[in-house]
Amino acid sequence: ICAVRGVPGLKEARQRLLPQARQLARLEAETLQRYERPEAHYCFGWSRGREKFKGKPDLAKGSFYANPLFEDPAEGDEAVRAKYPYAASRNVWPDELPDLAKAFQELEKLV
């Protein structure tokens, strides 16, 4: 567990992001599957049941991954993206939550 305090704006940024995280997790499974990125080893976008816990898929939680600093870490270079898909994939943001990207990036830049 990591505790962070004394960071100006952290509480407000967290309050903007957490309700959207709940909305994301409550989207229909078919909708969430559109935001899975197996080609990036599930290191970008939505992931649920891809990690193992005690040898079985962990269905108790879902995760959403994005790069808070770069929308496209490969800067359009497909060779870099192909070589490092887990680190150089483009972010994918759910159309259903248009404010998620901004809230996610603001909080992550603070932390």
Coordinates of C-alpha atoms in Angstrom, one line a residue:
I1 CA 0.0 0.0 0.0
C2 CA 1.3 3.4 -0.9
A3 CA 0.0 6.6 0.8
V4 CA 0.4 10.0 -0.8
R5 CA -0.4 13.2 1.0
G6 CA 0.6 16.9 0.9
V7 CA 0.3 17.1 -2.9
P8 CA -1.6 20.2 -3.9
G9 CA -4.6 19.3 -6.0
L10 CA -4.4 15.6 -5.4
K11 CA -7.7 15.3 -3.5
E12 CA -9.6 17.2 -6.2
A13 CA -8.0 15.2 -9.0
R14 CA -8.9 12.0 -7.2
Q15 CA -12.5 13.1 -6.7
R16 CA -12.8 13.8 -10.5
L17 CA -11.4 10.4 -11.5
L18 CA -12.8 7.9 -9.0
P19 CA -16.5 8.3 -10.0
Q20 CA -15.5 7.7 -13.7
A21 CA -13.6 4.6 -12.7
R22 CA -16.8 3.3 -11.2
Q23 CA -18.7 4.2 -14.3
L24 CA -16.1 2.4 -16.4
A25 CA -16.3 -0.8 -14.4
R26 CA -20.0 -0.8 -14.7
L27 CA -20.1 -0.7 -18.5
E28 CA -21.4 -3.8 -20.2
A29 CA -18.9 -6.6 -20.7
E30 CA -19.3 -6.4 -24.5
T31 CA -18.5 -2.7 -24.3
L32 CA -15.4 -3.2 -22.2
Q33 CA -14.1 -5.8 -24.6
R34 CA -13.8 -3.1 -27.2
Y35 CA -11.2 -1.5 -25.0
E36 CA -9.1 -4.6 -24.5
R37 CA -5.7 -4.6 -26.2
P38 CA -4.4 -8.2 -26.3
E39 CA -1.7 -7.1 -28.8
A40 CA -0.3 -4.9 -26.1
H41 CA -0.3 -7.8 -23.6
Y42 CA -3.3 -6.0 -21.8
C43 CA -0.9 -3.2 -20.7
F44 CA -3.2 -0.6 -22.3
G45 CA -6.9 -0.3 -22.1
W46 CA -9.3 -2.6 -20.1
S47 CA -8.2 -5.9 -18.6
R48 CA -10.3 -8.3 -16.5
G49 CA -9.6 -11.9 -15.9
R50 CA -6.2 -11.8 -17.7
E51 CA -4.1 -11.9 -14.5
K52 CA -3.9 -15.1 -12.4
F53 CA -4.6 -15.5 -8.7
K54 CA -3.9 -18.9 -7.2
G55 CA -3.6 -20.3 -10.7
K56 CA -7.0 -19.1 -11.9
P57 CA -8.2 -16.0 -13.8
D58 CA -8.7 -13.1 -11.4
L59 CA -12.3 -12.0 -12.0
A60 CA -12.6 -10.1 -8.8
K61 CA -11.3 -6.9 -10.3
G62 CA -10.8 -5.1 -13.6
S63 CA -8.0 -2.8 -14.5
F64 CA -7.6 0.1 -16.9
Y65 CA -4.1 1.1 -18.2
A66 CA -3.0 4.2 -20.0
N67 CA 0.2 6.3 -20.4
P68 CA -0.5 9.5 -18.5
L69 CA 2.3 11.4 -20.4
F70 CA 2.0 10.3 -24.0
E71 CA -1.1 9.4 -26.1
D72 CA 1.2 7.6 -28.5
P73 CA 4.6 6.7 -26.9
A74 CA 5.8 5.4 -30.3
E75 CA 5.0 8.8 -32.0
G76 CA 3.5 6.9 -34.9
D77 CA 6.5 4.6 -35.5
E78 CA 4.8 1.2 -36.1
A79 CA 8.2 -0.6 -36.0
V80 CA 8.7 0.7 -32.4
R81 CA 5.1 -0.2 -31.5
A82 CA 5.5 -3.8 -33.0
K83 CA 8.8 -4.3 -31.1
Y84 CA 7.5 -2.9 -27.7
P85 CA 3.7 -3.3 -27.8
Y86 CA 3.4 -3.4 -24.0
A87 CA 5.1 0.0 -23.7
A88 CA 4.5 1.8 -27.0
S89 CA 0.9 1.3 -27.8
R90 CA -1.5 4.2 -28.2
N91 CA -3.9 5.0 -25.3
V92 CA -7.4 3.8 -25.8
W93 CA -10.2 5.9 -24.1
P94 CA -13.8 4.7 -23.8
D95 CA -16.2 6.8 -26.0
E96 CA -18.8 6.4 -23.2
L97 CA -16.7 8.4 -20.8
P98 CA -15.4 11.5 -22.6
D99 CA -13.9 13.1 -19.5
L100 CA -12.0 10.0 -18.4
A101 CA -8.8 10.8 -20.3
K102 CA -8.4 14.3 -18.8
A103 CA -9.2 13.1 -15.3
F104 CA -6.8 10.1 -15.5
Q105 CA -4.0 12.2 -16.9
E106 CA -4.4 15.0 -14.4
L107 CA -4.2 12.6 -11.5
E108 CA -1.4 10.5 -12.8
K109 CA 0.8 13.6 -13.6
L110 CA 0.4 14.7 -9.9
V111 CA 1.3 11.3 -8.6

